[in-house]
mmCIF file of C-alpha atoms in Angstrom:
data_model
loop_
_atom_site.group_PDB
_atom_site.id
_atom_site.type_symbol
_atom_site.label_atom_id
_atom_site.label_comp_id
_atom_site.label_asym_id
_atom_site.label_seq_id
_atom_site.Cartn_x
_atom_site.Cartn_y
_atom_site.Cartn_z
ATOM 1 C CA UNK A 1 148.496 196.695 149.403
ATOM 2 C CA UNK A 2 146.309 194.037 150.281
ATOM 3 C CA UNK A 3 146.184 192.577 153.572
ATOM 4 C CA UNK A 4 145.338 189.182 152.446
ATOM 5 C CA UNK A 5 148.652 189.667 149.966
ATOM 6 C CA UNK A 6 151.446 186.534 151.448
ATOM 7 C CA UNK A 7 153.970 188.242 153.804
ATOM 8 C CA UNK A 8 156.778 187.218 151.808
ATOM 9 C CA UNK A 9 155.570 188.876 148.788
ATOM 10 C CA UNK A 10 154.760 192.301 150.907
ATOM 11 C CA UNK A 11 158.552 192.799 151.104
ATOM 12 C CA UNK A 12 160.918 192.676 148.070
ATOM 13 C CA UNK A 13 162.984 189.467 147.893
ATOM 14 C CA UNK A 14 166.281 191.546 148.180
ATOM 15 C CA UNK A 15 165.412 192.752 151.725
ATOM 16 C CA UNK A 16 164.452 188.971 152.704
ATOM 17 C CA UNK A 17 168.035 188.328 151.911
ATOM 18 C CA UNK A 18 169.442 190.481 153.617
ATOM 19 C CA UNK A 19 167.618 189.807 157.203
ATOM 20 C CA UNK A 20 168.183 185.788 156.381
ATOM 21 C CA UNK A 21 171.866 186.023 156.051
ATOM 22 C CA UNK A 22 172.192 188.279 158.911
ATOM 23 C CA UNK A 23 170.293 185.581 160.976
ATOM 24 C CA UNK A 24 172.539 182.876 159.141
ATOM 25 C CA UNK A 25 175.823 184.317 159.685
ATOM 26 C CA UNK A 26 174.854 185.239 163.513
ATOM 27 C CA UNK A 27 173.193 181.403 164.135
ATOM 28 C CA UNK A 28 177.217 180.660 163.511
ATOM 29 C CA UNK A 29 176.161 177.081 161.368
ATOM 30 C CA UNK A 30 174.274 175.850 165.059
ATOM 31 C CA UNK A 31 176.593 176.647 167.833
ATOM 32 C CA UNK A 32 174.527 179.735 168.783
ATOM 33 C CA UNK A 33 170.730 179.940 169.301
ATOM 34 C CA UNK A 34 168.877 182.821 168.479
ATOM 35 C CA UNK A 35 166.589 183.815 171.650
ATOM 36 C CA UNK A 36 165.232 186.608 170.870
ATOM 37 C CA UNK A 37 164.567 190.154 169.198
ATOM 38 C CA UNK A 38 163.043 193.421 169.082
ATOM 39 C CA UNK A 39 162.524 195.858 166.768
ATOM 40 C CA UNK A 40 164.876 199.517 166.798
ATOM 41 C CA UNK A 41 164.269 202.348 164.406
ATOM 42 C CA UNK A 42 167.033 201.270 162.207
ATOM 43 C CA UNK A 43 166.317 198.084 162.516
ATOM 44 C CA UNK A 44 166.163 195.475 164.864
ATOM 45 C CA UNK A 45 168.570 193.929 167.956
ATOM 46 C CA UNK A 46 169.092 190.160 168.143
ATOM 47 C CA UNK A 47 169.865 188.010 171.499
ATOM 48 C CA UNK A 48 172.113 185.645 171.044
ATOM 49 C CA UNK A 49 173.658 182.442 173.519
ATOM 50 C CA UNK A 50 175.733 179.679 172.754
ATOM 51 C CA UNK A 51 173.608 176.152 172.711
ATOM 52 C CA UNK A 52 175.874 174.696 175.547
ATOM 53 C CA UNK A 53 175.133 177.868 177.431
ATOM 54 C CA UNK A 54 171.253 178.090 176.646
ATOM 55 C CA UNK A 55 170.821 174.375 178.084
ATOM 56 C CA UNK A 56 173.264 174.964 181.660
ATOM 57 C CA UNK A 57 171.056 177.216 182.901
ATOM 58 C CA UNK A 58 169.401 175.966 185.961
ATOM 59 C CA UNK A 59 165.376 176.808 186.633
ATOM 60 C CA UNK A 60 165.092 178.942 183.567
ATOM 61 C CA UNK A 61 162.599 181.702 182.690
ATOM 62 C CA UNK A 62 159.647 180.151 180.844
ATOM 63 C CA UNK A 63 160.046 183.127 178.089
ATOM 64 C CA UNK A 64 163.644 181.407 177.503
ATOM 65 C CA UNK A 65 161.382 178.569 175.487
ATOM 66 C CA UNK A 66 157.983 179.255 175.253
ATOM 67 C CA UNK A 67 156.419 181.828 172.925
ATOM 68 C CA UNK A 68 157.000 184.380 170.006
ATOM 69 C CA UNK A 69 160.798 185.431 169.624
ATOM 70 C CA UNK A 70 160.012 188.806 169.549
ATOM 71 C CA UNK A 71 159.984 189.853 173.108
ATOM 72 C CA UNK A 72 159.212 192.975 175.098
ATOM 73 C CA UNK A 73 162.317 195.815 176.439
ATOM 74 C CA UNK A 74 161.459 194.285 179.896
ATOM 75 C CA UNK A 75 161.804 190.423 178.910
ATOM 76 C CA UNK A 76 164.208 191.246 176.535
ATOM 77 C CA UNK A 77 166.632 192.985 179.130
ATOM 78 C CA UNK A 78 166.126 190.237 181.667
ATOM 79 C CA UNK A 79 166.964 187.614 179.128
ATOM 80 C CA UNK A 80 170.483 190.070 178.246
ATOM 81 C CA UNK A 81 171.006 190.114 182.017
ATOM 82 C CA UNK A 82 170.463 186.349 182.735
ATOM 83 C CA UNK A 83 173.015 185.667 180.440
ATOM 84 C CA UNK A 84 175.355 188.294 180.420
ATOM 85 C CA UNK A 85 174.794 188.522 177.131
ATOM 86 C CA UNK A 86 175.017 192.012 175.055
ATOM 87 C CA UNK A 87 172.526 192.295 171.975
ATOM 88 C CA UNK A 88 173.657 192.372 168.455
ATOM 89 C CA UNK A 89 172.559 195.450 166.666
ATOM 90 C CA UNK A 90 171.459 194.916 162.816
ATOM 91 C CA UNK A 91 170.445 198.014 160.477
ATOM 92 C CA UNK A 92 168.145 197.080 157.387
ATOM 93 C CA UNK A 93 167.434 199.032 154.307
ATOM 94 C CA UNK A 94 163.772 198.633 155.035
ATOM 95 C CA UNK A 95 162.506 199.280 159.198
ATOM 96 C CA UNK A 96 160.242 196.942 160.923
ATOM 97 C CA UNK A 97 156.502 197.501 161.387
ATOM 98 C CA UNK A 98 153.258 196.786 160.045
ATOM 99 C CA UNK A 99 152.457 199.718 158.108
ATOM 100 C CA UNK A 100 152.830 199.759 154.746
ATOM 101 C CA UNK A 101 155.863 200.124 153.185
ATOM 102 C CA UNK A 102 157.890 198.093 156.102
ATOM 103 C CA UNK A 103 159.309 194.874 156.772
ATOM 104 C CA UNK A 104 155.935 193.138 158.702
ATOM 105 C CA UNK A 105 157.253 191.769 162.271
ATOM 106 C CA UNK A 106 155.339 188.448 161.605
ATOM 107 C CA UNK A 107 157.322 188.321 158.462
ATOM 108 C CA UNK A 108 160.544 188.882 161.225
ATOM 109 C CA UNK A 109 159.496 186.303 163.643
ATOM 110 C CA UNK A 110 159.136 183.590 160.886
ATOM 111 C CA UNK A 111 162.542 183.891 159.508
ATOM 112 C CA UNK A 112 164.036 184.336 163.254
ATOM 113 C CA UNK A 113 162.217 180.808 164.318
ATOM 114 C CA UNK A 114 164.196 177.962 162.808
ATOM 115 C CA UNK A 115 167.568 179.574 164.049
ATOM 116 C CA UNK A 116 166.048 179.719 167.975
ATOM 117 C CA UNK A 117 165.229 176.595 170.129
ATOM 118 C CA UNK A 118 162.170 176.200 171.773
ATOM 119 C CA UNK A 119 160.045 174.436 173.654
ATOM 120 C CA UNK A 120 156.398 172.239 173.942
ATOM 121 C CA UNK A 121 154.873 171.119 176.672
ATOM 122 C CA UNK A 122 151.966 168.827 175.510
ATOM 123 C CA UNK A 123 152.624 167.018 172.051
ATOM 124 C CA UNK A 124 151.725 163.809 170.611
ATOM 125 C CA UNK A 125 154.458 161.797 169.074
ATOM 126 C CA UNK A 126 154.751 158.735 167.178
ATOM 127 C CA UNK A 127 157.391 156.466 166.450
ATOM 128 C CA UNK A 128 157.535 154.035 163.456
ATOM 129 C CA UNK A 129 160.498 151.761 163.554
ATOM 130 C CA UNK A 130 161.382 148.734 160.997
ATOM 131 C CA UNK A 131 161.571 145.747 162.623
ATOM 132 C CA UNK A 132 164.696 143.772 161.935
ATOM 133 C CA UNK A 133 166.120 146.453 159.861
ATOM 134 C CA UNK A 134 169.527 146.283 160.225
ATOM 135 C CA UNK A 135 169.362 142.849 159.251
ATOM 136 C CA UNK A 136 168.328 143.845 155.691
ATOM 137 C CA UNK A 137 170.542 144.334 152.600
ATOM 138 C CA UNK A 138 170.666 148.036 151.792
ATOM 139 C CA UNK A 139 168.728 147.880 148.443
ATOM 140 C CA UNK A 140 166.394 146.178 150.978
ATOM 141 C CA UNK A 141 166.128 148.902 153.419
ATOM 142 C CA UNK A 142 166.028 151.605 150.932
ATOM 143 C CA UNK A 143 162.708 149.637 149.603
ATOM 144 C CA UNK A 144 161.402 149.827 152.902
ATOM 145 C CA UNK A 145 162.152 153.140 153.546
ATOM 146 C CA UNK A 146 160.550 154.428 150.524
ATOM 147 C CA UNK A 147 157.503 152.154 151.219
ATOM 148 C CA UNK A 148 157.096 153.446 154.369
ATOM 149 C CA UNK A 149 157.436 157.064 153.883
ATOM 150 C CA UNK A 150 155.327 156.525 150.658
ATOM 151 C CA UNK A 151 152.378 154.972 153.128
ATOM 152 C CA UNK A 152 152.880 158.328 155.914
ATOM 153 C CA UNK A 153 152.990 160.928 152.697
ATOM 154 C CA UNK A 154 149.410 159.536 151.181
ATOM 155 C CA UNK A 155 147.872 159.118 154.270
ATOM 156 C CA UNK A 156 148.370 162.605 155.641
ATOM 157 C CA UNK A 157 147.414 164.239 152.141
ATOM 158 C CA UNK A 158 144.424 161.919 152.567
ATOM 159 C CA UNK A 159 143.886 163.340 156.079
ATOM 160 C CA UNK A 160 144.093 166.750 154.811
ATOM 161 C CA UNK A 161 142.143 166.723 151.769
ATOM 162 C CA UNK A 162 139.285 165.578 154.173
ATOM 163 C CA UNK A 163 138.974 167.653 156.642
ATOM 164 C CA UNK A 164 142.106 166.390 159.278
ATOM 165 C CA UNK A 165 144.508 169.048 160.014
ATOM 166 C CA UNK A 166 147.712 166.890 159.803
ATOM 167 C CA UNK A 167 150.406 169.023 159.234
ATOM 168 C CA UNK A 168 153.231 166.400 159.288
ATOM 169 C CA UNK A 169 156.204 166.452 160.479
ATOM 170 C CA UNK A 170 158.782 163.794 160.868
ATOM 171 C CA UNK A 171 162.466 163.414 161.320
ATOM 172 C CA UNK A 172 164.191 159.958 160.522
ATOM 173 C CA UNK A 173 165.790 157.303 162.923
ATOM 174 C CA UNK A 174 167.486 155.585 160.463
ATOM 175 C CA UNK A 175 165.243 152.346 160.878
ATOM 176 C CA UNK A 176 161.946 154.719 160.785
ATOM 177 C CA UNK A 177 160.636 157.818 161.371
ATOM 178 C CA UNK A 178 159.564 160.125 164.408
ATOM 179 C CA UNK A 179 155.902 162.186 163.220
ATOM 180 C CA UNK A 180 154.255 164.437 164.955
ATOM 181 C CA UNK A 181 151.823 167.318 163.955
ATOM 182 C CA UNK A 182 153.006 170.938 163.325
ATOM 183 C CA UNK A 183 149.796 172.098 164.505
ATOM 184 C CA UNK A 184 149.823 172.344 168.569
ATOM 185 C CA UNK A 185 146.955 171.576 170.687
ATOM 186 C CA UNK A 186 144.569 168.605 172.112
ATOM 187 C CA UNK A 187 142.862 168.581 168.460
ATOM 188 C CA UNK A 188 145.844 168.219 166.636
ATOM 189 C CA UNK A 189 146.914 165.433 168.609
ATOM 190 C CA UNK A 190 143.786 163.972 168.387
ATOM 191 C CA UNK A 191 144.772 164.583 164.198
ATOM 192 C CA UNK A 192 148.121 163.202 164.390
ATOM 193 C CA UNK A 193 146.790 159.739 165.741
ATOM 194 C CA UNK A 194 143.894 160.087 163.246
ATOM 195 C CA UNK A 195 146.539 160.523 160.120
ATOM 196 C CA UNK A 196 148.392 157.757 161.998
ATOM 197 C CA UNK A 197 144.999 155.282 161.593
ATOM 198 C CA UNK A 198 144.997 156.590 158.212
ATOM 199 C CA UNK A 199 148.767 155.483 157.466
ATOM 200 C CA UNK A 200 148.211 152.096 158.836
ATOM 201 C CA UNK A 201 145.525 151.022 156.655
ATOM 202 C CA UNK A 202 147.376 152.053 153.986
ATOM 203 C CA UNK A 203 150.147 150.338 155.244
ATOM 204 C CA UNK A 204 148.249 146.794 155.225
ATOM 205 C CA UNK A 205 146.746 147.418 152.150
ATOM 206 C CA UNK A 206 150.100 147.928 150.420
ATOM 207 C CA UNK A 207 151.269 144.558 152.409
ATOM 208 C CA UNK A 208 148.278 143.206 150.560
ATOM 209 C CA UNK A 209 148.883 144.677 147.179
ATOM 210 C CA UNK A 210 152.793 144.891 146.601
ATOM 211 C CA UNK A 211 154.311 141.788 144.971
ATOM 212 C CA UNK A 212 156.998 141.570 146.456
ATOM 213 C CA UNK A 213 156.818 141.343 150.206
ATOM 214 C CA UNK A 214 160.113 142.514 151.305
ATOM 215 C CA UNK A 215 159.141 146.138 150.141
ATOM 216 C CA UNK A 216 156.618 146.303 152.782
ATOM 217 C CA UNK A 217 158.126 146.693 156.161
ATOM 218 C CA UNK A 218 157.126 144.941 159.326
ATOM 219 C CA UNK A 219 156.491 147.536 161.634
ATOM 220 C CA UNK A 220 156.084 148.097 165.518
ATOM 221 C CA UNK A 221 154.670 151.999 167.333
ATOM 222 C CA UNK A 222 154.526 153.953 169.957
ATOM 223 C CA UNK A 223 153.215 157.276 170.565
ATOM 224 C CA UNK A 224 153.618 159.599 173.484
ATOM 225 C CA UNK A 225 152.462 163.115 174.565
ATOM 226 C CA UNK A 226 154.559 164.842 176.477
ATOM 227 C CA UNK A 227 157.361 167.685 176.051
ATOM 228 C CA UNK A 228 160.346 168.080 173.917
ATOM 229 C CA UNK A 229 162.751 171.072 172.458
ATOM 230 C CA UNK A 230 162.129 172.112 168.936
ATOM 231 C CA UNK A 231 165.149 173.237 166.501
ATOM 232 C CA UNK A 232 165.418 173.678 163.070
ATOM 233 C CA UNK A 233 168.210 173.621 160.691
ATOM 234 C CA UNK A 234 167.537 176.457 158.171
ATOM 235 C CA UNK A 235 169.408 176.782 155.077
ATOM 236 C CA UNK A 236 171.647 179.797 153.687
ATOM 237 C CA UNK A 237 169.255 181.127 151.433
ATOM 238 C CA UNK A 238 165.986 181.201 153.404
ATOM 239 C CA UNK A 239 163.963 178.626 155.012
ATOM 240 C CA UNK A 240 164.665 175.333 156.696
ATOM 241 C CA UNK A 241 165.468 171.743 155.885
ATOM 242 C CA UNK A 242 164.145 170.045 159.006
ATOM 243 C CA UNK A 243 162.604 170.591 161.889
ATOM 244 C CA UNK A 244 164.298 168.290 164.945
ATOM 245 C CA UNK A 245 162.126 167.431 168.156
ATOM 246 C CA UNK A 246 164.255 166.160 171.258
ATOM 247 C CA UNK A 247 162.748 165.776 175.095
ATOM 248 C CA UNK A 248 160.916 163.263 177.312
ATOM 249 C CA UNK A 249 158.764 162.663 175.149
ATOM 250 C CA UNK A 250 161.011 161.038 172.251
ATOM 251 C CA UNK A 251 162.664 159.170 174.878
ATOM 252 C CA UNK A 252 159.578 157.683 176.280
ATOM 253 C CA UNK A 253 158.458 156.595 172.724
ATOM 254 C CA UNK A 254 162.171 155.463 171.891
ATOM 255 C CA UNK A 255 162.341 153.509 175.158
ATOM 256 C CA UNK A 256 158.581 151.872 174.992
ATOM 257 C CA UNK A 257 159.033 150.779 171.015
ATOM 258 C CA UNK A 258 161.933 148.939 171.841
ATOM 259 C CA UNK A 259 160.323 146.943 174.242
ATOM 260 C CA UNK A 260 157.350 146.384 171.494
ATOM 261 C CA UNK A 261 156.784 142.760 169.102
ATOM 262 C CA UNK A 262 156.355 143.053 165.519
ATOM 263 C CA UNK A 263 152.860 144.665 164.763
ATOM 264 C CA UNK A 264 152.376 145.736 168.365
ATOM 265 C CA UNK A 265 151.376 149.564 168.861
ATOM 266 C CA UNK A 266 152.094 151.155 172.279
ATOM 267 C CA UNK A 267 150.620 154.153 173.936
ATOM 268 C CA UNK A 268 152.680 155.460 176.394
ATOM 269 C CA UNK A 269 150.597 156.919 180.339
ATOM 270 C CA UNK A 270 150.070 160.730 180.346
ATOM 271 C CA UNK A 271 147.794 162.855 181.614
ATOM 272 C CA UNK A 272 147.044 165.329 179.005
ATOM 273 C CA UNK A 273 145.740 168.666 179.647
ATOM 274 C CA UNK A 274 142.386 169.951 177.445
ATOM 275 C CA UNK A 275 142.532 173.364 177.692
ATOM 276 C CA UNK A 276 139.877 173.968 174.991
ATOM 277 C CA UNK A 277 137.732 172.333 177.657
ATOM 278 C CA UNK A 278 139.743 172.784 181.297
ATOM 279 C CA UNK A 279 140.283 169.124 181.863
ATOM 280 C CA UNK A 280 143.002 166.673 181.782
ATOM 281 C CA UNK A 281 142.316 163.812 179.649
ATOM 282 C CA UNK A 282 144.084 160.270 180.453
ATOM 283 C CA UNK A 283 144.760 157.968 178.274
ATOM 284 C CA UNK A 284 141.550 156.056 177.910
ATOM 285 C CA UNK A 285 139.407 159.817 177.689
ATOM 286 C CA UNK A 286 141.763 160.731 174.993
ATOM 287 C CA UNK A 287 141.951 157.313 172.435
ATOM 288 C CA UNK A 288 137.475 157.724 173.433
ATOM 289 C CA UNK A 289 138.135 161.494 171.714
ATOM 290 C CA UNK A 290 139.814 160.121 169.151
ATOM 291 C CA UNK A 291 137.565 157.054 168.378
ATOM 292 C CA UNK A 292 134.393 159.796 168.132
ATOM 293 C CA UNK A 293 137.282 161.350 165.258
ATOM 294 C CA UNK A 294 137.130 158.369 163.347
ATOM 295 C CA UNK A 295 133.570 159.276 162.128
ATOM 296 C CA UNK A 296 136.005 161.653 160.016
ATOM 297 C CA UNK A 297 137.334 158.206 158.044
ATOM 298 C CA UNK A 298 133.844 156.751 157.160
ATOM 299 C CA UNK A 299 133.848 157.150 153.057
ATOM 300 C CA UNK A 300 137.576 157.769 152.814
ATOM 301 C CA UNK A 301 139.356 156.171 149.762
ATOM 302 C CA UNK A 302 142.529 153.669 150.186
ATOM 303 C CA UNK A 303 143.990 151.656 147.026
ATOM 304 C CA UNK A 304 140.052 151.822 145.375
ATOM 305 C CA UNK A 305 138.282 150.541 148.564
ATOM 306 C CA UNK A 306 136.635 152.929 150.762
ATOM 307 C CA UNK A 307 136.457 153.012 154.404
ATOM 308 C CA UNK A 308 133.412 151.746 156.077
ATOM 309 C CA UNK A 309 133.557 151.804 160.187
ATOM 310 C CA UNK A 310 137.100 151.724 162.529
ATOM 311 C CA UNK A 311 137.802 151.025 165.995
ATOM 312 C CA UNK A 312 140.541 151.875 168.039
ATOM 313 C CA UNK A 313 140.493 151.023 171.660
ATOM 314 C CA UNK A 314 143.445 150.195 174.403
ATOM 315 C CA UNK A 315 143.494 146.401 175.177
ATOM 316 C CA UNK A 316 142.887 144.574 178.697
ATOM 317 C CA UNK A 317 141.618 141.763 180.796
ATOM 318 C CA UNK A 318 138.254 140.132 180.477
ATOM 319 C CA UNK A 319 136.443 140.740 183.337
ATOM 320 C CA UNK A 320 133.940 137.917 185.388
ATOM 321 C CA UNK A 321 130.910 140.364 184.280
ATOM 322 C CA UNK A 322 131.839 140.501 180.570
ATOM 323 C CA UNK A 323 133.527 144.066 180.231
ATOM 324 C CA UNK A 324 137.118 144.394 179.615
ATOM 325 C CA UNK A 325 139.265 146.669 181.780
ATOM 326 C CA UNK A 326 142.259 147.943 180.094
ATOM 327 C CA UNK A 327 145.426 146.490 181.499
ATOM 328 C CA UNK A 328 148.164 149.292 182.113
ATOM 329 C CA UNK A 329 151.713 147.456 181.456
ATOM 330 C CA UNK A 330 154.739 148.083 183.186
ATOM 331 C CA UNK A 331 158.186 147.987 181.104
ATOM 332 C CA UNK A 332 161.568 147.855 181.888
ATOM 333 C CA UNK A 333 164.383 149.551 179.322
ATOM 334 C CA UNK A 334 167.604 148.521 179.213
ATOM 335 C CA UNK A 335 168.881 151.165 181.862
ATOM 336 C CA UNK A 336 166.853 149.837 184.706
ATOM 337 C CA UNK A 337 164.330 152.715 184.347
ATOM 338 C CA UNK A 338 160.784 151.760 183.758
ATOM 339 C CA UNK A 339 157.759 152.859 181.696
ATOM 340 C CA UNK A 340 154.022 152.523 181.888
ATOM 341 C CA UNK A 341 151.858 151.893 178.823
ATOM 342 C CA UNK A 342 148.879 150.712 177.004
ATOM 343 C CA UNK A 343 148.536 148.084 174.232
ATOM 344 C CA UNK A 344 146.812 150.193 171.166
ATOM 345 C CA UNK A 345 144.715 147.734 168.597
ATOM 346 C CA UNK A 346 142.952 148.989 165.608
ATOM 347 C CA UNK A 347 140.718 147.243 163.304
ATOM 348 C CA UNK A 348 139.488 148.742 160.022
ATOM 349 C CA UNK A 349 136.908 147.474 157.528
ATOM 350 C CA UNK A 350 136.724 148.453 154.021
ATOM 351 C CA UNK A 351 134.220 147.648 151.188
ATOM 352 C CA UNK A 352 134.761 144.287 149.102
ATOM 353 C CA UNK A 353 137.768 143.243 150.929
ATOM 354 C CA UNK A 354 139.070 141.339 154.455
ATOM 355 C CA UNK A 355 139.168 143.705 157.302
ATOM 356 C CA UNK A 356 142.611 144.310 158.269
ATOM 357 C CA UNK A 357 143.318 143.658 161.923
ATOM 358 C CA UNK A 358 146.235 146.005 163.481
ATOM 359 C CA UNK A 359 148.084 145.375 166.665
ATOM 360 C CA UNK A 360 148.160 142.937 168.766
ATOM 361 C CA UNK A 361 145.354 141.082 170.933
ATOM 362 C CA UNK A 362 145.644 141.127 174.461
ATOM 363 C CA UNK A 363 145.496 137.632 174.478
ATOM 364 C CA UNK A 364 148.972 137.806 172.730
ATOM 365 C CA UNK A 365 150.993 139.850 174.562
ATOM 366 C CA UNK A 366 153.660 138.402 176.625
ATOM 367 C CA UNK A 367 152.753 138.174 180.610
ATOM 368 C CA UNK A 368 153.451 141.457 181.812
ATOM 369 C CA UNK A 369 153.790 142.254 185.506
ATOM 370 C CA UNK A 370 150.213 144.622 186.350
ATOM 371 C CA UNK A 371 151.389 148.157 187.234
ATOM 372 C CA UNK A 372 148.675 148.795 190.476
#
């Protein structure tokens, strides 16, 4: 059989059932997570903790989060032993491995993935969230919502179809959506924001086109890189609904848009590490990496225009000399804790039309306390 043939279709759709509902039944409909497995002549043994146990565990071992579920006798057993835990062992009709005429292990670790949680270090995250929402009527705010997720759907098949690996992700908020890229890495945060440029042009150019305004949201943003725990919620019969993201960064992004105006667009302080290059980027090196990405957006289409130049650039005081030097803000939430950011602007000019001017001017934020 080919190599090149899908996984799924190596392995007849009987077997596929059979490994899914063992995962299904053992996942226990989310009050277990599945850690970890290896492979056993017969078939293969699964680790299995309870959530509230899998989060109480002080200083854990990185393998607990981080990489493939299929794990080695030695980090297998020390996982077992950490927990107390004694592995679950499941016989299939067909044995793992990767020669022909077996179940394929990547073909394993796929199906085992949305029932574990895990972990990211470095991610970029954005946060789109309806201003005055709940003030709405609900045919409203189903209007909006459908506008909005209308705008992120053709932008990131846009993105894609050109070249920007936007795999998107998002979960809802009710008043918006959390997004973030599949894809992990400095590039494919670099993406994300790109897809995000992408889904705000569109955005205006819908507020410019749609008849009715209420059906176009007013919108405020903030992105973030930083970690968060991935689960999933798979489904009975194979697959899964929705991924779920939860960790400091979604707070930071949750804390820093509520303290945004209408049309403002945060970017929350990080240090973000390049390891494609062996540098940390800050926030300023990373929206420069980003603005040398927008070269990708020249030509694009958006509602019959085509995109001509961008620029995205962080915000900040005029200085005596003429430069500007971007102003890091200091915000409070409502718990007392604070939060350092950048104000984001973006301006985009198509052909034959008004350039559309995103964000908000330094010049029109409120007076914000300096942060050093």
């Amino acid at each position: 059989m080919s190599t090149d043939t899908p996984l799924h279709a190596q392995v007849a759709p009987e077997i596929l059932a059979e490994l899914n509902r063992t995962l299904y039944s053992v996942w226990r409909f989310g009050s277990n997570a599945l850690v970890a497995w290896r492979p056993t002549s017969t078939g293969l043994e699964i680790l299995t903790v309870p959530k509230i146990r899998l989060f109480d565990v002080k200083d854990p071992p990185r393998r607990l989060y981080f990489g493939d579920r299929r794990m080695g006798d030695k980090t297998f057993d020390e996982l077992a032993e950490l927990f107390q835990a004694h592995p679950l062992d499941v016989r299939l009709s067909q044995p793992i491995g990767d020669a022909p005429g077996l179940t394929p292990s990547a073909l394993v670790e796929s199906l085992f993935v949305p029932f574990a949680v895990t972990k990211t270090d470095q991610r970029a995250v954005l946060l789109l969230d309806i201003v005055g929402f709940s003030k709405l009527l609900p045919e409203q705010q189903a209007s909006q919502l459908a506008t909005l997720e209308f705008a992120l759907n053709i932008a990131a098949e846009t993105a894609n179809a050109h070249g920007i690996k936007f795999d998107m992700r998002r979960s809802t908020t009710g008043d918006g959506f959390y997004v973030w890229n599949s894809r992990k890495g400095i590039e494919a945060d670099i993406d994300l924001v790109l897809g995000y440029v992408l889904f705000v042009i569109f955005h205006a150019a819908l507020k410019r086109t749609i008849a009715s305004p209420v059906a176009v949201p007013e919108l405020r943003a903030a992105i973030g890189i930083g970690s968060h725990y991935n689960y999933g919620q798979p489904e009975r019969t194979g697959g899964s609904r929705n991924d779920f993201i939860v960790g400091d960064v979604t707070i930071q992004v949750a804390r820093l848009v509520a303290q945004c105006r209408t049309h403002q667009i945060l970017l929350g302080a990080f240090h973000r590490w390049d390891g494609e290059n062996n540098v940390w980027l800050d926030e300023e090196q990373f929206v420069e990496r980003v603005a040398v990405g927008l070269q990708k957006l020249i030509g694009l289409p958006v509602m019959g225009k085509r995109i001509e130049r961008t620029a995205l650039y962080l915000t900040g005081r005029r200085m005596p000399e003429g430069r500007f030097q971007r102003q890091k803000i200091r915000v409070v939430d409502k718990h007392g804790f604070e939060h350092f950011c950048f104000n984001l602007k973006l301006n985009a000019f198509l052909d034959g039309v008004e350039p559309y001017y995103c964000g908000l001017q330094h010049s029109d934020l409120m007076p914000a306390k300096p942060a050093g």
